[in-house]
């Protein structure tokens, strides 16, 4: 199998501890990507019975455990820009490819014949065919905005990242050990989805982390104050003096 | 997966076309080697090749209905280094080309002898036929590997997929050739019929083996690995949308278990048991109607088999799309 070696690998890190499931990333993704020069992400019956449409990003909800001991996890999912993308080598036209320069997996809409084979070859269900343009679509990591020098520097990020009100989505180069995303993966237990297929997703998820502070009794009681006298004052400060009136 | 009729027709029709060619060429080789009685068969080889070509063209035609942009189909020949689909797209016209040349050589009875071994003359059509046979087998492999190469579709990721495509295609092709030969080359009818029986029995064994294998499969991906949370009790509450999406249409057949099970029974009976019985009878009392009936039953069975083949495969992406809301 072909080895994809990219010096840089842009990716998202999604913090499940923070995500509140508001779908802001979904709507902003749709808004940005349906307005680009590549044409709309087509929908059918959007305000009617049986609506259907093309999206790059979905937020799902899972319930973990059994009532009353349950936790709700909101789980955003888009193309994971795999380091060994199984969807790329199967494409008969070369329309699906992984960029050398930043590891983004893209579809060339002008070459795609709409055979759907790549979507069969993605275990994550991240590819959706556009039923009107008849080409395969998927998350582009907003390749058309992250390099756009007309935008102010801080806006050169994927639309979903900018939209997230809780900053649950981090964006950066996972091959750079000093990047924000690498640090988050390393220090907060970032993991990949379905590691069993060897596709090595670049996007990572940060697990739920319970914020528990542990206190030992020693921390609550002063061990160096055996008489439990809290208003203890130094011997020599028996009376007020002119220069330190505020000291007691 | 959601079975697509374009792909079902593509795979069954080209499989049968390839089988028809294998049948006439097998007879050709046998008659050169004097295993079967020699006769002037050129005309039958032409008929057989034309039928094979017709089936291949029909299959190709059906495949275009699967594409979003058929006008760009030629592009699919570019990635043969990595894609089995691309390889199939290349090998299919090559098969057609050699079958066509084979037909032309026989049509003009253009039989220059290239080498002679003892009493056996190796003429040009024999060599072209051998090349065509190799490409036919290559095409079976390419077609089946499109499915067998996808490792997380566990039902397909198995050598039995390749074996089934080859055996089922050959068996249906030999039966079609037996039907063709009934009036035009009656002395070879039993030859083709015998081979069809043998191939069909082999295909039956191999298909049952894959059914048995698939029944015992345990999914490697679970909701735990899919979302990466270690807990035995995970329920999806929402898949993120209430309407439809490609993800809910393309990857699941949407039929009841009962329906799936009945399709399995239908193909086991129509594709294997009924034709095997009819053909065994036909072996003793040849009848055009009987072999025709076997062929019809077999092709209907083949359609059901291919439908089942697709519906049977569980795509791991379905784990993410369980609950509408
Ligand atoms: S998530 Fe799917 S579509 Fe995206 S790179 Fe990986 S295999 Fe390909
Ligand atoms: S649908 Fe398009 S991108 Fe996907 S495999 Fe076919 S040609 Fe390639």
mmCIF file of C-alpha atoms and ligand atoms in Angstrom, chain A residues 87-88 90-97 106-108 111-119 127 129 134-137, chain B residues 67 76 83 85, ligand 2:
data_model
loop_
_atom_site.group_PDB
_atom_site.id
_atom_site.type_symbol
_atom_site.label_atom_id
_atom_site.label_comp_id
_atom_site.label_asym_id
_atom_site.label_seq_id
_atom_site.Cartn_x
_atom_site.Cartn_y
_atom_site.Cartn_z
ATOM 1 C CA UNK A 87 -10.614 6.249 0.499
ATOM 2 C CA UNK A 88 -7.797 7.601 -1.664
ATOM 3 C CA UNK A 90 -9.459 3.085 -4.378
ATOM 4 C CA UNK A 91 -10.477 6.122 -6.417
ATOM 5 C CA UNK A 92 -10.206 5.064 -10.076
ATOM 6 C CA UNK A 93 -9.821 8.584 -11.435
ATOM 7 C CA UNK A 94 -7.369 10.138 -9.010
ATOM 8 C CA UNK A 95 -10.040 12.707 -8.099
ATOM 9 C CA UNK A 96 -9.513 11.828 -4.438
ATOM 10 C CA UNK A 97 -6.072 12.717 -3.226
ATOM 11 C CA UNK A 106 -9.520 16.482 -1.047
ATOM 12 C CA UNK A 107 -11.762 15.606 -3.982
ATOM 13 C CA UNK A 108 -11.207 17.254 -7.350
ATOM 14 C CA UNK A 111 -12.329 14.742 -12.176
ATOM 15 C CA UNK A 112 -14.787 12.840 -9.990
ATOM 16 C CA UNK A 113 -17.102 10.515 -11.936
ATOM 17 C CA UNK A 114 -19.420 9.995 -8.973
ATOM 18 C CA UNK A 115 -18.856 6.254 -8.716
ATOM 19 C CA UNK A 116 -19.191 6.324 -4.900
ATOM 20 C CA UNK A 117 -16.426 3.785 -4.435
ATOM 21 C CA UNK A 118 -14.465 6.066 -2.086
ATOM 22 C CA UNK A 119 -17.475 6.435 0.185
ATOM 23 C CA UNK A 127 -18.058 11.205 2.429
ATOM 24 C CA UNK A 129 -22.239 12.387 -2.642
ATOM 25 C CA UNK A 134 -23.204 14.083 -8.778
ATOM 26 C CA UNK A 135 -19.731 14.346 -7.320
ATOM 27 C CA UNK A 136 -18.325 13.166 -4.015
ATOM 28 C CA UNK A 137 -18.024 15.774 -1.291
ATOM 29 C CA UNK B 67 -21.952 6.846 -12.411
ATOM 30 C CA UNK B 76 -11.408 5.873 -14.434
ATOM 31 C CA UNK B 83 -7.475 0.938 -7.618
ATOM 32 C CA UNK B 85 -11.990 -0.435 -10.020
HETATM 33 S S1 LIG C 2 -16.827 9.052 -6.376
HETATM 34 FE FE1 LIG C 2 -15.302 10.428 -7.306
HETATM 35 S S2 LIG C 2 -13.740 10.716 -5.735
HETATM 36 FE FE2 LIG C 2 -14.949 8.916 -5.151
HETATM 37 S S3 LIG C 2 -13.870 7.132 -6.002
HETATM 38 FE FE3 LIG C 2 -15.388 7.752 -7.542
HETATM 39 S S4 LIG C 2 -14.272 9.167 -8.858
HETATM 40 FE FE4 LIG C 2 -13.054 8.986 -7.004
#
